[in-house]
Amino acid sequence: MNDPFIMARSVNVFYGDKQALFDVDLDIEEKRVTALIGPSGCGKSTFLRAINRMNDLIPICRFAGSLKISGHEIYDPDVDVVALRAQVGMVFQKPNPFPKSIFENVAYGLKIHKMTSSKTELADRVEWSLKSAGLWDEIADRLDEPGNSLSGGQQQRLCIARTIAVEPKVILMDEPCSALDPIATAVVEDLIDGLRKDFTIVIVTHSMQQAARISQRTAFFHLGNLVEVGDTKTVFTNPQEERTQNYITGRIG
Amino acid sequence: MTDFIDKAGFGLKARHRAEKRFQWTGRLAILISLAFLAWMVVTIMIGASGAVRLVQIAVPVDLSVENVDPDDIAGAGYGAIIKQGLRAQFPEVSKRAEKKRLYNLVSPEGSFELERQVLSDPTLLGGTPLVWVTASDDLSLYVRGKINTDLPEDQRQISDQEIAWVDQIQDQGRIRNVANWGFLTNGDSREPEIAGILAAFVGSALSLSVCFLLSFPVGIAAATYLEEFAPANRVSDVIEVNINNLAAVPSIVFGLLGLSIFLGYFGLPRSSPLVGGMVLSLMTLPTIIIASRASLKSVPPSIKEAALAIGATPVQAVFHHVFPVALPGMMTGAIVGMARALGDTAPLLMIGMVAFIVDVPRSILEPATALPVQIFLWADSPERAFSEKTSAAIIVLLVFLVAMNMVAILLRRKLEQRF
């Protein structure tokens, strides 16, 4: 049997003396949407940020265990974090476009990674990214306007366009819809569903309905432990663990 | 029906009174400061009013061949020609002391002015034209009514005899007021009537340029490194505490440092804008670093995270995204620092920029003085006419300051408009 695309084994993460994750073993399959759910402070965001090593930015944060993407151990000392993050993109909770034009927001990653060789290629690539993020039709004639002038939902889709422009293998999303209204949320959810055929997506969400709507697999975290992981349908209709049952029925959380 | 909105309830009367009291205290405070500011500005303006006018006196000068050789115009004794012209007007003056006082009606600069006029217009030669030359400072003060003639003769700068002469010349229409452009185009002088601000202005401009070129790049580089890249350890803490302390060190200490290191050890030219600018940049650096760090800190970390998350290196994340957002704030820090540097005298005194400089410095290595030092020097001079110059120089300093800040603010606004 093939190894799963992302394979976490005995992952422990510490913030100073405080342990945030305990021996997490989790497999994430390629070109699927995996949802990480659980109450606040359960470690799901910590796990997500371990996948592209964003936790490295926190000086007191320490990682132990093994995390392999496509067979490569990403915590090996000789791994270049910059190259890793080019392959594992991230969309944040609050839309955070660069304080630059819409075009520059998307073109930035392509420019720093020197992924295009001409101006027209760059423009084509930006257009493709914005189309893939379902934003092109709305902003095609105002590419020079600042990214901050868009609405919240548009900004978040701009951030997704920016992420997919550099064609990462994995896209991590940290509660991407929590700052959006229901209509914008629906648009972004449709988008995530469409991106599944090209990208492996890991999404942290507080909304169980959202997890049920868009994910194929769901992992439930509680107090730093991975309680249960399985097909979304199974987890929500026939959970194996009592704690999962309690959470999805609203008794803990 | 009872009043639903009961004004007496909730202790509202006292609360509204407190509100009013506070607002009026605030207004009063602003009013007092504005009054003092207006007072200051008006006083300076009145003081400077004399300096914008120059009193000239017309002297009949004998430019015949005996006095000026047409083949050697520059070799003539123009001082003597003016004295001769003055004597011709008042033939009764014969005593040596009296003659000396008569000659003092004309500024010592008068002979050079006459020479320049003759050189530029040789047709004057041969005749006895009336030539306008700058009057002495005492005469100027008297003509402008700045000398109290009710005082006993021995207590004022101008004697009864001189007053009689001046009145007589004035009756002939041979005294006039002209705009004193020389104040803006001359260097310093021992004679208040021809002393100008240009040398000090250029000295200040050169020093501040050096100061800006040194402290702005170094300051923002240091701030960026400390804020974004430096590891959080004991060394960083020590550096941070020291920078904060340096910002509070009296500027004369930096002057002493410049004296012993830049002049004493490196042997750089004394009194030069180069050393002045270096000393001022020592003083400005902590201000710029502290303001720049605060400005960097205020940039939302999400922007940097976004850049890192698509694979930018930390340096790219900072310089492409954090830095442009923080730049206007850094400029504000630079404005504050430069404004302080412009007005500071103490460190410049230590490195010899307090010298009497007549020539306008043409490079940062030539001796120069600075505007605040020039103000200090003039305020210290015994001649009364220098007090007008002091006020005028203060106005020049303020205009310089306002202009500099305006440029910086316009630049900042331009940078801010980029999203």
XYZ file of C-alpha atoms in Angstrom:
672
model
C 0.000 0.000 0.000
C 1.180 3.507 -0.844
C 2.100 5.895 1.896
C -0.453 8.658 2.425
C 0.496 12.063 0.975
C 0.969 13.694 4.369
C 1.914 11.349 7.175
C 2.208 12.564 10.765
C 3.617 10.191 13.364
C 3.936 10.861 17.107
C 3.697 14.592 16.577
C 4.226 16.509 19.819
C 4.265 20.302 19.850
C 5.221 22.404 22.862
C 4.827 26.118 23.589
C 7.504 26.565 26.218
C 6.532 24.167 29.000
C 3.003 23.764 27.755
C 2.305 20.810 25.476
C -0.206 21.594 22.742
C -0.235 18.316 20.814
C 0.186 14.793 22.195
C 1.424 11.969 19.943
C -0.729 12.791 16.977
C -0.735 10.198 14.194
C -2.648 11.450 11.192
C -2.712 10.556 7.521
C -3.923 13.089 4.974
C -4.803 11.887 1.504
C -3.877 13.590 -1.714
C -6.439 15.724 -3.578
C -9.018 15.492 -0.862
C -10.346 18.039 1.576
C -9.520 17.088 5.147
C -11.269 19.046 7.878
C -9.769 19.466 11.332
C -12.485 20.136 13.890
C -12.593 20.493 17.622
C -13.213 23.043 20.366
C -11.020 26.117 20.814
C -7.541 25.349 22.087
C -7.697 21.699 21.000
C -4.533 21.953 18.907
C -6.055 21.800 15.428
C -4.537 25.117 14.348
C -1.206 24.125 15.874
C -1.256 20.937 13.830
C -2.150 22.877 10.678
C 0.699 25.345 11.198
C 3.088 22.459 11.801
C 2.527 21.276 8.222
C 4.181 24.357 6.662
C 6.345 25.067 9.695
C 4.705 28.430 10.423
C 5.142 27.482 14.070
C 8.854 28.122 13.563
C 8.034 31.830 13.769
C 7.104 31.436 17.420
C 10.421 31.350 19.292
C 9.187 29.204 22.189
C 7.500 26.625 19.973
C 9.134 23.186 19.716
C 8.277 20.228 17.491
C 8.982 16.540 18.110
C 7.992 13.579 15.993
C 7.801 12.934 12.297
C 5.869 14.747 9.574
C 6.363 13.534 6.018
C 4.941 15.120 2.899
C 5.189 12.946 -0.188
C 7.755 10.856 1.639
C 10.020 13.766 2.641
C 10.587 14.477 6.296
C 9.890 18.230 6.506
C 11.538 18.704 9.904
C 14.895 17.409 8.660
C 17.596 19.971 9.383
C 18.493 20.289 5.695
C 14.959 21.177 4.616
C 14.649 24.748 3.331
C 11.578 26.254 4.959
C 11.195 28.744 2.123
C 10.989 25.926 -0.451
C 8.602 24.008 1.802
C 6.241 26.967 2.068
C 6.262 27.402 -1.692
C 4.865 23.856 -1.862
C 2.523 24.169 1.124
C 0.487 27.363 0.853
C -1.667 28.847 3.555
C -4.871 30.872 3.767
C -5.482 32.661 7.036
C -8.470 33.291 9.240
C -8.631 37.000 8.531
C -8.186 37.988 4.884
C -4.698 39.510 4.715
C -4.025 40.824 1.223
C -0.757 42.690 0.784
C -1.126 46.475 0.838
C -0.571 46.474 -2.915
C -2.701 46.261 -6.047
C -4.845 43.224 -6.808
C -2.491 42.266 -9.620
C 0.603 42.593 -7.436
C -1.018 40.482 -4.728
C -1.268 37.528 -7.067
C 1.909 38.226 -9.014
C 4.088 38.515 -5.914
C 4.668 34.803 -5.335
C 5.310 34.232 -9.036
C 7.850 37.036 -9.048
C 9.854 35.979 -6.003
C 9.960 32.353 -7.162
C 10.820 33.497 -10.703
C 8.123 31.211 -12.066
C 7.398 33.234 -15.183
C 9.807 34.417 -17.829
C 7.881 37.280 -19.425
C 5.353 39.937 -18.610
C 2.642 38.326 -20.699
C 3.245 34.973 -19.061
C 2.977 36.647 -15.682
C -0.278 38.349 -16.656
C -1.667 35.060 -17.986
C -0.711 33.293 -14.802
C -2.345 35.990 -12.652
C -5.489 35.751 -14.765
C -5.541 31.956 -14.431
C -5.161 32.210 -10.648
C -7.904 34.783 -10.314
C -10.178 32.702 -12.536
C -9.464 29.588 -10.490
C -10.378 31.561 -7.376
C -13.621 32.671 -9.048
C -12.672 36.317 -8.695
C -11.765 37.256 -12.254
C -15.214 38.247 -13.479
C -15.696 40.600 -10.545
C -12.383 42.444 -10.711
C -11.037 42.000 -14.259
C -11.237 45.732 -14.955
C -9.737 46.924 -11.663
C -6.521 44.955 -11.294
C -4.672 48.146 -10.352
C -6.869 48.905 -7.384
C -5.591 48.095 -3.911
C -6.374 44.622 -2.618
C -7.759 46.183 0.546
C -10.553 47.891 -1.400
C -12.328 44.583 -2.016
C -15.070 43.178 0.188
C -14.168 40.640 2.870
C -15.187 37.639 0.794
C -13.401 38.957 -2.272
C -10.280 39.611 -0.198
C -10.306 36.026 1.029
C -10.654 34.738 -2.525
C -7.805 37.053 -3.514
C -5.710 35.407 -0.792
C -6.647 32.008 -2.202
C -5.713 33.175 -5.714
C -2.403 34.407 -4.364
C -1.785 31.008 -2.784
C -2.685 28.876 -5.800
C -0.729 31.121 -8.173
C 2.531 29.463 -7.131
C 0.919 26.012 -7.612
C 1.555 24.478 -4.223
C 0.892 20.785 -3.606
C -0.986 21.476 -0.389
C -3.195 24.360 0.696
C -3.716 24.870 4.424
C -6.729 26.922 5.465
C -7.109 28.243 8.979
C -10.819 28.984 9.484
C -10.969 30.815 6.143
C -14.663 31.702 6.452
C -14.904 32.780 10.079
C -14.645 36.480 9.156
C -17.118 36.234 6.258
C -20.861 36.579 5.955
C -22.956 33.513 4.956
C -23.153 34.423 1.262
C -19.395 34.975 0.954
C -18.893 31.778 2.932
C -20.981 29.822 0.445
C -18.924 31.208 -2.449
C -15.631 30.289 -0.770
C -16.936 26.818 0.103
C -17.859 26.216 -3.541
C -14.398 27.373 -4.486
C -12.723 24.982 -2.033
C -14.760 22.123 -3.418
C -13.622 23.001 -6.926
C -9.945 23.258 -5.938
C -9.964 19.711 -4.606
C -9.188 18.205 -8.001
C -5.831 20.004 -8.192
C -4.754 20.471 -4.591
C -4.594 18.651 -1.304
C -6.534 20.812 1.125
C -6.437 20.798 4.900
C -8.969 23.105 6.519
C -9.485 24.034 10.147
C -13.051 25.009 10.885
C -15.258 25.752 13.829
C -18.362 25.065 11.848
C -19.339 21.405 11.805
C -21.815 22.085 9.022
C -18.991 23.463 6.961
C -16.825 20.438 7.648
C -19.721 18.194 6.666
C -20.402 20.176 3.491
C -16.930 20.441 2.024
C -14.656 17.743 3.426
C -14.190 14.125 2.532
C -12.307 13.281 5.689
C -12.624 14.756 9.142
C -10.255 14.658 12.095
C -11.558 15.532 15.549
C -9.076 17.024 18.022
C -9.701 17.441 21.718
C -7.291 18.825 24.343
C -4.280 18.246 22.135
C -5.177 14.673 21.215
C -6.415 13.369 17.917
C -9.585 11.622 19.024
C -10.948 10.288 15.806
C -10.319 10.464 12.087
C -12.314 8.992 9.266
C -14.586 9.631 6.341
C -16.615 12.740 7.042
C -19.874 10.901 6.639
C -18.853 8.264 9.181
C -17.527 10.758 11.700
C -20.707 12.791 11.641
C -23.263 9.982 11.427
C -21.624 7.143 13.242
C -18.749 8.375 15.428
C -16.687 5.661 17.079
C -15.702 7.729 20.119
C -17.984 9.102 22.769
C -16.140 12.432 22.857
C -16.735 12.940 19.132
C -20.364 12.119 19.635
C -20.582 14.662 22.443
C -18.875 17.373 20.399
C -20.919 17.017 17.241
C -24.128 16.948 19.187
C -23.082 20.075 21.029
C -22.540 18.648 24.487
C -18.886 19.694 24.675
C -17.190 22.513 22.918
C -47.532 62.519 33.869
C -44.031 62.387 35.265
C -41.115 63.478 33.185
C -39.706 60.325 31.608
C -36.338 61.905 30.973
C -35.663 63.042 34.508
C -32.889 65.594 34.411
C -32.382 65.543 38.149
C -31.856 61.803 38.346
C -28.657 59.756 38.082
C -26.595 62.651 39.490
C -26.710 64.038 35.987
C -26.314 67.706 36.912
C -22.961 67.133 38.585
C -21.816 64.883 35.753
C -22.667 67.467 33.109
C -20.943 70.148 35.176
C -17.789 68.026 35.317
C -17.994 67.569 31.559
C -18.253 71.319 30.953
C -15.503 72.047 33.467
C -13.102 69.706 31.714
C -13.867 71.071 28.257
C -13.324 74.637 29.411
C -10.065 73.728 31.116
C -8.881 72.225 27.843
C -9.930 75.258 25.838
C -8.234 77.573 28.317
C -5.001 75.593 28.098
C -5.009 75.822 24.304
C -5.851 79.515 24.461
C -2.963 80.252 26.815
C -0.475 78.388 24.627
C -1.742 80.127 21.509
C -1.472 83.505 23.215
C 2.133 82.873 24.168
C 2.915 81.623 20.674
C 1.353 84.708 19.118
C 3.205 86.927 21.558
C 6.491 85.277 20.642
C 5.908 85.504 16.901
C 4.810 89.142 17.076
C 7.811 90.083 19.234
C 10.193 88.442 16.806
C 8.466 90.057 13.820
C 8.678 93.510 15.384
C 12.286 92.902 16.339
C 13.126 91.795 12.817
C 11.338 94.644 11.090
C 14.489 96.778 11.134
C 16.596 94.110 9.525
C 14.599 94.007 6.308
C 15.506 97.621 5.515
C 18.899 99.041 4.807
C 19.704 102.734 5.280
C 21.825 104.268 2.555
C 23.482 107.635 2.451
C 24.373 109.584 -0.687
C 27.920 110.941 -0.741
C 29.266 113.240 -3.456
C 32.492 111.575 -4.552
C 35.234 113.197 -6.569
C 36.215 110.655 -9.239
C 38.573 112.930 -11.107
C 41.809 111.642 -12.578
C 43.766 112.774 -9.502
C 41.751 110.348 -7.342
C 41.110 107.438 -9.725
C 43.525 106.419 -12.436
C 41.308 105.173 -15.332
C 43.939 102.560 -16.180
C 43.995 101.208 -12.635
C 40.458 101.547 -11.295
C 40.911 98.897 -8.648
C 44.032 100.547 -7.280
C 42.354 103.755 -6.145
C 41.815 104.592 -2.459
C 38.033 104.658 -2.338
C 37.892 104.965 1.451
C 39.741 108.243 1.215
C 37.463 109.429 -1.626
C 34.369 108.925 0.539
C 35.997 110.695 3.478
C 36.880 113.540 1.161
C 33.270 113.721 -0.017
C 31.986 113.838 3.570
C 34.472 116.532 4.506
C 33.406 118.580 1.468
C 29.839 118.619 2.819
C 30.888 119.809 6.255
C 33.970 121.994 5.696
C 33.717 123.359 9.254
C 34.834 119.997 10.712
C 38.508 120.194 11.434
C 39.373 118.419 14.698
C 40.692 114.920 14.373
C 38.122 113.319 16.711
C 35.305 115.152 14.946
C 36.529 114.021 11.553
C 36.603 110.459 12.772
C 32.987 110.690 13.899
C 32.008 112.214 10.559
C 33.653 109.345 8.691
C 31.731 106.912 10.900
C 28.442 107.935 9.297
C 29.322 105.630 6.418
C 29.752 101.910 6.880
C 33.310 100.581 6.435
C 31.796 98.547 3.596
C 31.116 101.841 1.762
C 34.554 101.978 0.101
C 34.036 98.503 -1.450
C 30.556 99.446 -2.607
C 31.925 102.556 -4.278
C 34.659 100.513 -5.939
C 32.126 98.004 -7.275
C 29.921 100.782 -8.617
C 32.829 102.435 -10.391
C 34.013 99.127 -11.831
C 30.553 98.308 -13.195
C 29.940 101.808 -14.548
C 33.186 103.496 -15.644
C 31.231 106.445 -17.053
C 31.151 107.744 -13.485
C 34.837 108.495 -13.809
C 35.955 112.058 -14.175
C 32.847 113.610 -12.597
C 31.628 114.216 -9.050
C 28.511 112.001 -8.849
C 26.319 111.374 -5.814
C 26.832 107.727 -4.877
C 24.593 105.741 -2.548
C 26.538 103.712 0.019
C 25.473 101.831 3.131
C 25.179 103.973 6.238
C 26.647 102.942 9.557
C 24.579 100.988 12.076
C 24.258 103.910 14.514
C 23.011 106.233 11.802
C 20.539 103.560 10.663
C 19.183 103.141 14.172
C 18.781 106.904 14.537
C 17.040 107.322 11.189
C 14.589 104.554 12.107
C 13.887 106.238 15.449
C 15.404 103.395 17.417
C 17.611 105.768 19.469
C 16.091 107.681 22.334
C 17.327 111.273 21.829
C 15.900 112.349 25.204
C 18.723 110.547 26.940
C 21.776 112.564 28.021
C 24.344 112.744 25.243
C 26.901 110.512 26.945
C 24.399 107.691 27.339
C 23.480 107.246 23.675
C 25.447 105.937 20.699
C 25.070 109.093 18.632
C 26.139 112.584 19.729
C 24.319 115.885 19.269
C 26.824 116.904 16.627
C 26.234 113.708 14.634
C 22.488 114.199 14.931
C 22.887 117.673 13.473
C 24.877 116.268 10.547
C 22.403 113.510 9.870
C 19.437 115.864 10.053
C 21.125 118.159 7.587
C 21.887 115.333 5.152
C 18.352 114.034 5.543
C 16.928 117.474 4.692
C 18.877 117.322 1.448
C 17.143 114.018 0.665
C 20.419 112.174 0.767
C 19.310 109.365 3.098
C 17.042 106.557 1.928
C 15.694 103.156 2.983
C 16.067 100.229 0.607
C 15.223 96.535 0.885
C 18.051 94.754 2.626
C 18.666 91.803 0.302
C 22.203 91.704 1.630
C 20.875 90.056 4.759
C 20.026 86.985 2.713
C 23.088 87.033 0.453
C 25.954 88.056 2.748
C 28.004 86.159 5.264
C 28.565 87.334 8.797
C 30.339 90.610 9.439
C 31.593 92.696 12.344
C 29.409 95.480 10.947
C 25.743 94.826 11.690
C 24.546 96.804 8.669
C 26.118 94.371 6.234
C 26.008 91.164 8.287
C 24.006 88.451 6.508
C 22.669 85.003 7.172
C 23.705 83.126 4.035
C 26.896 81.565 5.419
C 25.041 80.194 8.447
C 22.114 79.079 6.302
C 24.366 77.155 3.937
C 26.287 75.768 6.918
C 23.065 74.489 8.446
C 21.855 73.066 5.149
C 25.155 71.218 4.589
C 25.314 69.902 8.164
C 21.719 68.691 8.012
C 22.296 67.004 4.664
C 25.247 65.122 6.112
C 23.205 64.346 9.219
C 20.260 63.044 7.174
C 22.386 60.975 4.798
C 24.125 59.334 7.747
C 21.342 58.906 10.263
C 18.355 58.004 8.078
C 19.787 54.902 6.360
C 21.727 53.770 9.417
C 18.758 54.451 11.682
C 16.190 52.533 9.678
C 18.616 49.693 8.992
C 19.287 49.355 12.715
C 15.604 49.619 13.571
C 14.597 47.059 10.955
C 17.222 44.581 12.096
C 16.408 45.017 15.778
C 12.670 44.821 15.242
C 12.396 42.076 12.634
C 15.501 39.903 12.716
C 17.460 40.214 15.940
C 17.101 37.178 18.220
C 15.302 37.973 21.452
C 18.183 37.574 23.888
C 20.132 39.479 26.503
C 22.306 41.290 23.964
C 19.241 42.666 22.167
C 17.807 43.785 25.500
C 21.007 45.606 26.425
C 21.100 47.312 23.019
C 17.476 48.367 23.312
C 17.933 49.853 26.784
C 21.017 51.715 25.630
C 19.317 53.203 22.590
C 16.494 54.444 24.770
C 18.994 56.001 27.155
C 20.977 57.621 24.343
C 17.842 59.415 23.178
C 17.811 61.220 26.519
C 21.511 62.145 26.640
C 22.096 65.941 26.558
C 23.331 66.944 23.129
C 26.489 68.623 24.427
C 27.753 65.176 25.404
C 27.595 64.144 21.755
C 29.518 67.323 20.977
C 32.267 66.233 23.383
C 32.294 62.801 21.805
C 32.639 64.357 18.351
C 35.420 66.603 19.604
C 37.464 63.737 20.994
C 36.789 61.171 18.256
C 36.051 62.919 14.964
C 38.450 65.817 15.537
C 40.918 64.395 18.020
C 41.283 60.856 16.741
C 40.288 60.912 13.064
C 41.598 64.438 12.558
C 38.671 65.628 10.464
C 38.556 69.354 9.669
C 37.473 71.496 12.596
C 34.336 73.677 12.252
C 33.280 71.804 9.123
C 29.686 70.854 8.257
C 30.966 67.281 7.805
C 31.838 66.941 11.476
C 28.785 69.004 12.461
C 26.534 66.653 10.530
C 28.244 63.603 12.028
C 27.757 64.908 15.564
C 24.137 65.821 14.873
C 23.522 62.376 13.411
C 24.805 60.783 16.636
C 22.145 62.795 18.376
C 19.417 62.059 15.815
C 20.033 58.314 15.471
C 18.335 57.168 18.698
C 15.238 59.226 17.881
C 14.999 57.755 14.383
C 15.626 54.207 15.612
C 12.984 54.404 18.329
C 10.367 55.948 16.033
C 11.147 53.492 13.227
C 10.838 50.504 15.545
C 7.487 51.749 16.806
C 6.391 52.193 13.218
C 7.510 48.675 12.238
C 5.799 47.250 15.283
C 2.499 48.812 14.254
C 2.410 46.940 10.920
C -0.043 44.029 11.305
C 1.965 40.778 11.588
C -0.564 39.112 9.283
C 1.042 40.835 6.297
C 4.426 39.343 7.095
C 2.852 35.929 7.742
C 1.109 36.068 4.385
C 4.390 36.701 2.613
C 6.211 33.957 4.504
C 3.358 31.537 3.799
C 3.821 31.802 0.050
C 7.526 31.204 0.376
C 9.097 34.638 0.713
C 12.332 34.685 2.676
C 12.182 36.728 5.894
C 14.162 39.536 4.259
C 11.788 39.594 1.291
C 8.766 39.558 3.584
C 10.113 42.533 5.542
C 11.410 44.619 2.676
C 8.580 43.983 0.218
C 5.659 44.231 2.603
C 6.394 45.451 6.117
C 8.887 48.138 5.187
C 6.731 50.098 2.701
C 3.889 50.240 5.199
C 6.193 51.407 7.981
C 8.102 53.966 5.912
C 5.769 56.948 6.494
C 6.086 56.395 10.245
C 9.841 56.215 9.922
C 9.762 59.523 8.054
C 7.883 61.068 10.967
C 10.676 59.961 13.284
C 13.220 61.443 10.920
C 11.340 64.760 10.823
C 11.351 64.987 14.604
C 15.038 64.108 14.759
C 16.068 66.525 12.025
C 14.035 69.350 13.557
C 15.895 68.828 16.806
C 19.207 68.709 14.977
C 18.437 71.952 13.148
C 17.814 73.829 16.365
C 20.635 72.400 18.409
C 23.623 74.574 19.231
C 25.481 72.840 22.029
C 27.182 70.010 20.092
C 28.225 72.440 17.348
C 29.902 74.701 19.895
C 32.087 71.786 20.973
C 33.383 71.054 17.492
C 34.170 74.656 16.639
C 31.210 75.614 14.465
C 30.949 78.722 16.597
C 33.587 80.539 14.568
C 33.153 83.919 12.900
C 32.539 82.883 9.293
C 32.339 85.531 6.600
C 32.604 83.339 3.502
C 29.788 81.112 2.412
C 31.064 77.510 2.713
C 31.270 75.797 -0.647
C 31.873 72.249 0.574
C 31.311 70.183 3.671
C 35.012 70.450 4.513
C 35.213 74.253 4.744
C 34.693 76.023 8.051
C 31.079 76.944 8.597
C 28.650 77.963 11.237
C 24.977 77.103 11.638
C 21.780 79.118 12.029
C 21.233 78.564 15.762
C 24.907 79.295 16.442
C 24.684 82.462 14.362
C 21.658 83.536 16.381
C 23.596 82.877 19.562
C 26.588 84.863 18.297
C 24.507 87.855 17.258
C 22.453 87.853 20.426
C 25.750 87.996 22.257
C 27.105 90.990 20.292
C 27.317 94.398 21.969
C 26.185 96.414 18.916
C 22.511 97.205 19.284
C 21.836 96.764 15.582
C 22.624 93.063 15.949
C 19.467 92.534 17.996
C 17.426 93.191 14.848
C 19.581 90.667 13.023
C 18.981 88.140 15.783
C 15.221 88.361 15.336
C 15.525 88.171 11.580
C 17.799 85.128 11.866
C 15.247 83.434 14.116
C 12.645 83.965 11.413
C 14.991 82.432 8.826
C 15.519 79.458 11.145
C 11.775 78.997 11.604
C 11.136 79.275 7.873
C 13.875 76.678 7.261
C 12.249 74.388 9.812
C 8.765 74.783 8.366
C 10.036 74.267 4.811
C 11.959 71.140 5.809
C 8.959 69.660 7.598
C 6.682 70.537 4.716
C 8.876 68.658 2.247
C 8.984 65.665 4.576
C 5.224 65.694 5.096
C 4.544 65.958 1.359
C 6.937 63.067 0.729
C 5.232 61.053 3.425
C 1.800 61.734 2.017
C 2.993 60.617 -1.402
C 4.292 57.366 0.073
C 1.093 56.809 2.023
C -1.043 57.099 -1.086
C 0.430 53.877 -2.395
C -2.354 51.807 -0.780
